[in-house]
mmCIF file of C-alpha atoms and ligand atoms in Angstrom:
data_model
loop_
_atom_site.group_PDB
_atom_site.id
_atom_site.type_symbol
_atom_site.label_atom_id
_atom_site.label_comp_id
_atom_site.label_asym_id
_atom_site.label_seq_id
_atom_site.Cartn_x
_atom_site.Cartn_y
_atom_site.Cartn_z
ATOM 1 C CA GLY A 1 70.271 99.658 105.483
ATOM 2 C CA GLY A 2 69.047 99.445 101.938
ATOM 3 C CA SER A 3 67.299 102.647 101.529
ATOM 4 C CA ALA A 4 69.967 104.801 103.018
ATOM 5 C CA GLY A 5 72.562 102.914 100.861
ATOM 6 C CA ALA A 6 70.594 103.607 97.826
ATOM 7 C CA GLN A 7 70.940 107.289 98.438
ATOM 8 C CA GLY A 8 74.653 107.108 98.154
ATOM 9 C CA ALA A 9 76.456 109.936 99.844
ATOM 10 C CA SER A 10 73.364 111.676 101.088
ATOM 11 C CA PRO A 11 73.908 113.717 104.217
ATOM 12 C CA ASN A 12 71.933 111.230 106.345
ATOM 13 C CA ALA A 13 73.862 108.175 105.333
ATOM 14 C CA ARG A 14 76.159 106.899 107.946
ATOM 15 C CA ALA A 15 79.753 107.210 106.509
ATOM 16 C CA LEU A 16 83.028 105.752 107.146
ATOM 17 C CA VAL A 17 86.389 107.072 105.849
ATOM 18 C CA ALA A 18 88.815 104.266 105.374
ATOM 19 C CA TYR A 19 92.216 105.111 104.010
ATOM 20 C CA PHE A 20 95.829 104.091 103.569
ATOM 21 C CA SER A 21 98.607 106.538 103.334
ATOM 22 C CA ARG A 22 102.343 106.206 103.456
ATOM 23 C CA SER A 23 103.607 109.898 103.108
ATOM 24 C CA GLY A 24 100.468 111.725 104.170
ATOM 25 C CA ASN A 25 98.930 113.080 100.978
ATOM 26 C CA THR A 26 95.858 110.830 101.278
ATOM 27 C CA ARG A 27 95.695 111.184 105.035
ATOM 28 C CA VAL A 28 95.052 114.983 104.530
ATOM 29 C CA ILE A 29 92.092 114.345 102.331
ATOM 30 C CA ALA A 30 90.766 111.561 104.604
ATOM 31 C CA GLY A 31 90.753 113.975 107.650
ATOM 32 C CA GLN A 32 88.976 116.687 105.628
ATOM 33 C CA ILE A 33 86.215 114.262 104.555
ATOM 34 C CA GLY A 34 85.860 112.844 108.186
ATOM 35 C CA ARG A 35 85.549 116.396 109.686
ATOM 36 C CA ALA A 36 83.195 117.803 107.002
ATOM 37 C CA ARG A 37 80.800 114.788 107.082
ATOM 38 C CA SER A 38 81.279 113.914 110.791
ATOM 39 C CA ALA A 39 82.350 110.504 109.569
ATOM 40 C CA ASP A 40 84.282 107.875 111.492
ATOM 41 C CA VAL A 41 87.822 107.671 110.193
ATOM 42 C CA PHE A 42 89.703 104.283 109.987
ATOM 43 C CA GLU A 43 93.352 104.046 108.856
ATOM 44 C CA ILE A 44 94.185 100.931 106.938
ATOM 45 C CA GLU A 45 97.557 99.637 108.026
ATOM 46 C CA PRO A 46 99.458 96.379 107.343
ATOM 47 C CA ALA A 47 100.258 94.266 110.422
ATOM 48 C CA GLU A 48 103.873 94.555 109.314
ATOM 49 C CA PRO A 49 104.690 98.111 108.525
ATOM 50 C CA TYR A 50 106.412 98.789 105.198
ATOM 51 C CA PRO A 51 110.105 99.753 105.428
ATOM 52 C CA ALA A 52 111.004 103.378 106.020
ATOM 53 C CA ASP A 53 113.239 103.204 102.969
ATOM 54 C CA TYR A 54 111.389 104.311 100.000
ATOM 55 C CA ASP A 55 113.177 102.052 97.285
ATOM 56 C CA GLU A 56 112.721 99.018 99.701
ATOM 57 C CA THR A 57 109.006 99.904 99.857
ATOM 58 C CA VAL A 58 108.730 100.147 96.080
ATOM 59 C CA ARG A 59 110.367 96.734 95.630
ATOM 60 C CA GLN A 60 108.188 95.015 98.242
ATOM 61 C CA ALA A 61 105.065 96.636 96.823
ATOM 62 C CA LYS A 62 105.997 95.460 93.373
ATOM 63 C CA ARG A 63 106.517 91.824 94.628
ATOM 64 C CA GLU A 64 103.245 91.813 96.495
ATOM 65 C CA THR A 65 101.238 93.225 93.600
ATOM 66 C CA GLU A 66 102.838 90.733 91.040
ATOM 67 C CA THR A 67 101.790 87.828 93.284
ATOM 68 C CA ASP A 68 98.378 89.193 94.223
ATOM 69 C CA TYR A 69 99.444 88.949 97.782
ATOM 70 C CA GLU A 70 97.026 90.416 100.316
ATOM 71 C CA PRO A 71 99.065 91.571 103.386
ATOM 72 C CA PRO A 72 97.430 90.897 106.736
ATOM 73 C CA LEU A 73 95.877 94.077 108.322
ATOM 74 C CA ARG A 74 96.748 95.566 111.685
ATOM 75 C CA GLY A 75 93.066 95.857 112.447
ATOM 76 C CA SER A 76 89.687 95.792 110.967
ATOM 77 C CA VAL A 77 86.550 97.825 111.254
ATOM 78 C CA ARG A 78 83.984 96.708 113.830
ATOM 79 C CA ASP A 79 80.475 96.397 112.434
ATOM 80 C CA ILE A 80 81.277 97.478 108.901
ATOM 81 C CA GLY A 81 77.650 96.622 108.071
ATOM 82 C CA SER A 82 76.489 99.657 110.012
ATOM 83 C CA TYR A 83 77.912 102.099 107.353
ATOM 84 C CA ASP A 84 75.925 102.968 104.267
ATOM 85 C CA VAL A 85 78.839 104.711 102.493
ATOM 86 C CA VAL A 86 82.535 104.102 102.621
ATOM 87 C CA PHE A 87 84.912 106.751 101.386
ATOM 88 C CA LEU A 88 87.983 104.649 100.473
ATOM 89 C CA GLY A 89 91.250 106.454 100.113
ATOM 90 C CA PHE A 90 94.658 105.293 98.825
ATOM 91 C CA PRO A 91 97.729 106.386 96.918
ATOM 92 C CA ILE A 92 98.460 104.797 93.465
ATOM 93 C CA TRP A 93 101.260 102.334 93.929
ATOM 94 C CA GLY A 94 102.788 100.817 90.755
ATOM 95 C CA MET A 95 99.884 101.847 88.629
ATOM 96 C CA THR A 96 97.255 100.256 90.856
ATOM 97 C CA ALA A 97 95.754 100.274 94.314
ATOM 98 C CA PRO A 98 98.172 99.298 97.171
ATOM 99 C CA PRO A 99 98.080 95.604 98.263
ATOM 100 C CA VAL A 100 96.567 96.466 101.603
ATOM 101 C CA ILE A 101 93.463 97.945 99.736
ATOM 102 C CA ARG A 102 92.799 94.402 98.323
ATOM 103 C CA SER A 103 93.276 93.046 101.935
ATOM 104 C CA PHE A 104 90.864 95.591 103.267
ATOM 105 C CA LEU A 105 88.095 94.795 100.797
ATOM 106 C CA SER A 106 88.486 91.087 101.091
ATOM 107 C CA ALA A 107 88.239 91.392 104.859
ATOM 108 C CA HIS A 108 85.054 93.649 104.818
ATOM 109 C CA ASP A 109 81.767 92.737 103.335
ATOM 110 C CA LEU A 110 80.650 95.863 101.445
ATOM 111 C CA SER A 111 77.781 94.239 99.695
ATOM 112 C CA GLY A 112 75.033 96.760 99.014
ATOM 113 C CA ARG A 113 77.132 99.668 100.289
ATOM 114 C CA THR A 114 78.337 102.672 98.257
ATOM 115 C CA ILE A 115 82.076 103.300 97.820
ATOM 116 C CA VAL A 116 83.420 106.546 97.087
ATOM 117 C CA PRO A 117 87.073 106.334 96.112
ATOM 118 C CA PHE A 118 89.572 109.136 96.719
ATOM 119 C CA VAL A 119 92.875 108.611 95.187
ATOM 120 C CA THR A 120 96.256 110.444 95.063
ATOM 121 C CA HIS A 121 98.996 109.760 92.462
ATOM 122 C CA GLY A 122 102.281 111.185 91.455
ATOM 123 C CA GLY A 123 101.423 112.136 88.051
ATOM 124 C CA TYR A 124 100.718 108.907 86.205
ATOM 125 C CA GLY A 125 97.037 108.695 86.725
ATOM 126 C CA LEU A 126 94.731 106.011 88.334
ATOM 127 C CA GLY A 127 95.958 103.065 86.329
ATOM 128 C CA ARG A 128 94.108 99.738 87.078
ATOM 129 C CA SER A 129 93.175 100.947 90.630
ATOM 130 C CA LEU A 130 89.461 101.456 90.154
ATOM 131 C CA SER A 131 88.897 98.078 88.353
ATOM 132 C CA VAL A 132 90.902 96.420 91.189
ATOM 133 C CA VAL A 133 88.512 97.933 93.783
ATOM 134 C CA ALA A 134 85.467 96.882 91.667
ATOM 135 C CA GLU A 135 86.862 93.229 91.424
ATOM 136 C CA HIS A 136 87.181 93.023 95.200
ATOM 137 C CA ALA A 137 83.916 94.582 96.141
ATOM 138 C CA ARG A 138 81.594 92.995 93.595
ATOM 139 C CA GLN A 139 78.306 93.722 95.369
ATOM 140 C CA ALA A 140 79.038 97.309 96.251
ATOM 141 C CA ARG A 141 78.055 100.381 94.165
ATOM 142 C CA ILE A 142 81.121 102.492 93.210
ATOM 143 C CA VAL A 143 80.386 106.165 92.536
ATOM 144 C CA GLU A 144 82.745 108.768 90.913
ATOM 145 C CA GLY A 145 85.269 109.874 93.523
ATOM 146 C CA PHE A 146 88.035 112.404 93.890
ATOM 147 C CA THR A 147 91.486 112.307 92.368
ATOM 148 C CA LYS A 148 94.479 114.493 92.931
ATOM 149 C CA GLN A 149 98.056 114.626 91.696
ATOM 150 C CA SER A 150 100.183 115.012 94.783
ATOM 151 C CA GLU A 151 103.798 115.263 95.872
ATOM 152 C CA GLN A 152 106.031 112.242 95.044
ATOM 153 C CA GLU A 153 108.102 111.046 98.072
ATOM 154 C CA ARG A 154 110.740 109.989 95.471
ATOM 155 C CA GLU A 155 111.078 113.502 94.070
ATOM 156 C CA THR A 156 111.201 115.134 97.662
ATOM 157 C CA LEU A 157 114.016 112.665 98.765
ATOM 158 C CA SER A 158 116.130 113.227 95.614
ATOM 159 C CA GLN A 159 115.815 117.000 96.216
ATOM 160 C CA VAL A 160 116.822 116.781 99.811
ATOM 161 C CA THR A 161 119.646 114.455 98.883
ATOM 162 C CA ARG A 162 120.951 116.939 96.359
ATOM 163 C CA TRP A 163 120.710 119.813 98.788
ATOM 164 C CA LEU A 164 122.448 117.856 101.776
ATOM 165 C CA GLY A 165 125.379 117.342 99.330
ATOM 166 C CA GLU A 166 125.749 121.083 99.057
ATOM 167 C CA VAL A 167 124.713 122.358 102.371
ATOM 168 C CA ARG A 168 127.381 124.767 103.854
ATOM 169 C CA LEU A 169 127.695 124.475 107.546
ATOM 170 C CA GLU A 170 130.014 127.437 108.068
HETATM 171 C C1 FMN B 201 105.664 102.422 96.522
HETATM 172 C C2 FMN B 201 105.111 103.496 95.744
HETATM 173 C C3 FMN B 201 104.673 103.414 94.426
HETATM 174 C C4 FMN B 201 104.198 104.447 93.657
HETATM 175 N N1 FMN B 201 103.746 104.174 92.351
HETATM 176 C C5 FMN B 201 103.117 105.251 91.730
HETATM 177 C C6 FMN B 201 102.633 105.038 90.413
HETATM 178 O O1 FMN B 201 102.724 103.982 89.791
HETATM 179 N N2 FMN B 201 102.027 106.148 89.785
HETATM 180 C C7 FMN B 201 102.071 107.397 90.290
HETATM 181 O O2 FMN B 201 101.486 108.308 89.707
HETATM 182 N N3 FMN B 201 102.574 107.577 91.630
HETATM 183 C C8 FMN B 201 103.143 106.611 92.261
HETATM 184 N N4 FMN B 201 103.595 106.816 93.595
HETATM 185 C C9 FMN B 201 103.365 108.210 94.101
HETATM 186 C C10 FMN B 201 102.169 108.114 95.087
HETATM 187 O O3 FMN B 201 100.993 107.690 94.407
HETATM 188 C C11 FMN B 201 101.833 109.682 95.473
HETATM 189 O O4 FMN B 201 102.957 110.304 95.915
HETATM 190 C C12 FMN B 201 100.714 109.652 96.478
HETATM 191 O O5 FMN B 201 100.075 110.941 96.530
HETATM 192 C C13 FMN B 201 101.236 109.251 97.837
HETATM 193 O O6 FMN B 201 100.184 109.202 98.791
HETATM 194 P P1 FMN B 201 100.436 109.141 100.332
HETATM 195 O O7 FMN B 201 101.162 110.405 100.648
HETATM 196 O O8 FMN B 201 99.001 109.240 100.943
HETATM 197 O O9 FMN B 201 101.211 107.924 100.670
HETATM 198 C C14 FMN B 201 104.156 105.729 94.284
HETATM 199 C C15 FMN B 201 104.570 105.858 95.663
HETATM 200 C C16 FMN B 201 105.015 104.748 96.307
HETATM 201 C C17 FMN B 201 105.444 104.938 97.787
#
């Protein structure tokens, strides 16, 4: 509805939390928003899951971003038009939004809706991500969101690998 949409994230607006997360940092924030605002929560997932291996995922994501590929989604939001506000969460992948975020925005008409981005990154900032969101949701209003520097899976993995090389079993 137009008037509720114009109020942005007012308490009466019907809100959806839609997020993508690989290692869980963004998922924690999504859950908190969902509980605090009694909002529906939708996890954006590719139809074909990314590899468990981190480096393979980095390579695949790089390829997909370079070719503007929009991976098919596992599911979509029923009746997206019933939401006034969409809290849209994702991690930064290769200095931009992950490919599935472009898929999500292409598959859901957010005209006249308010998008509130929440973004986690490993220390290199938001990159191009917010312009990519704007380019794929041209008729939506995008308001200032939330950003947090979070754990890097790569760093955790290398610490664990180092430790496993030294662990004393007796
Ligand atoms: C494929 C991939 C690419 C990444 N690229 C970046 C990057 O360009 N800049 C950055 O700051 N962090 C980068 N990161 C780190 C994540 O943005 C960061 O750890 C984020 O909090 C992960 O969120 P998640 O736990 O919700 O998946 C990357 C992580 C992955 C898996």
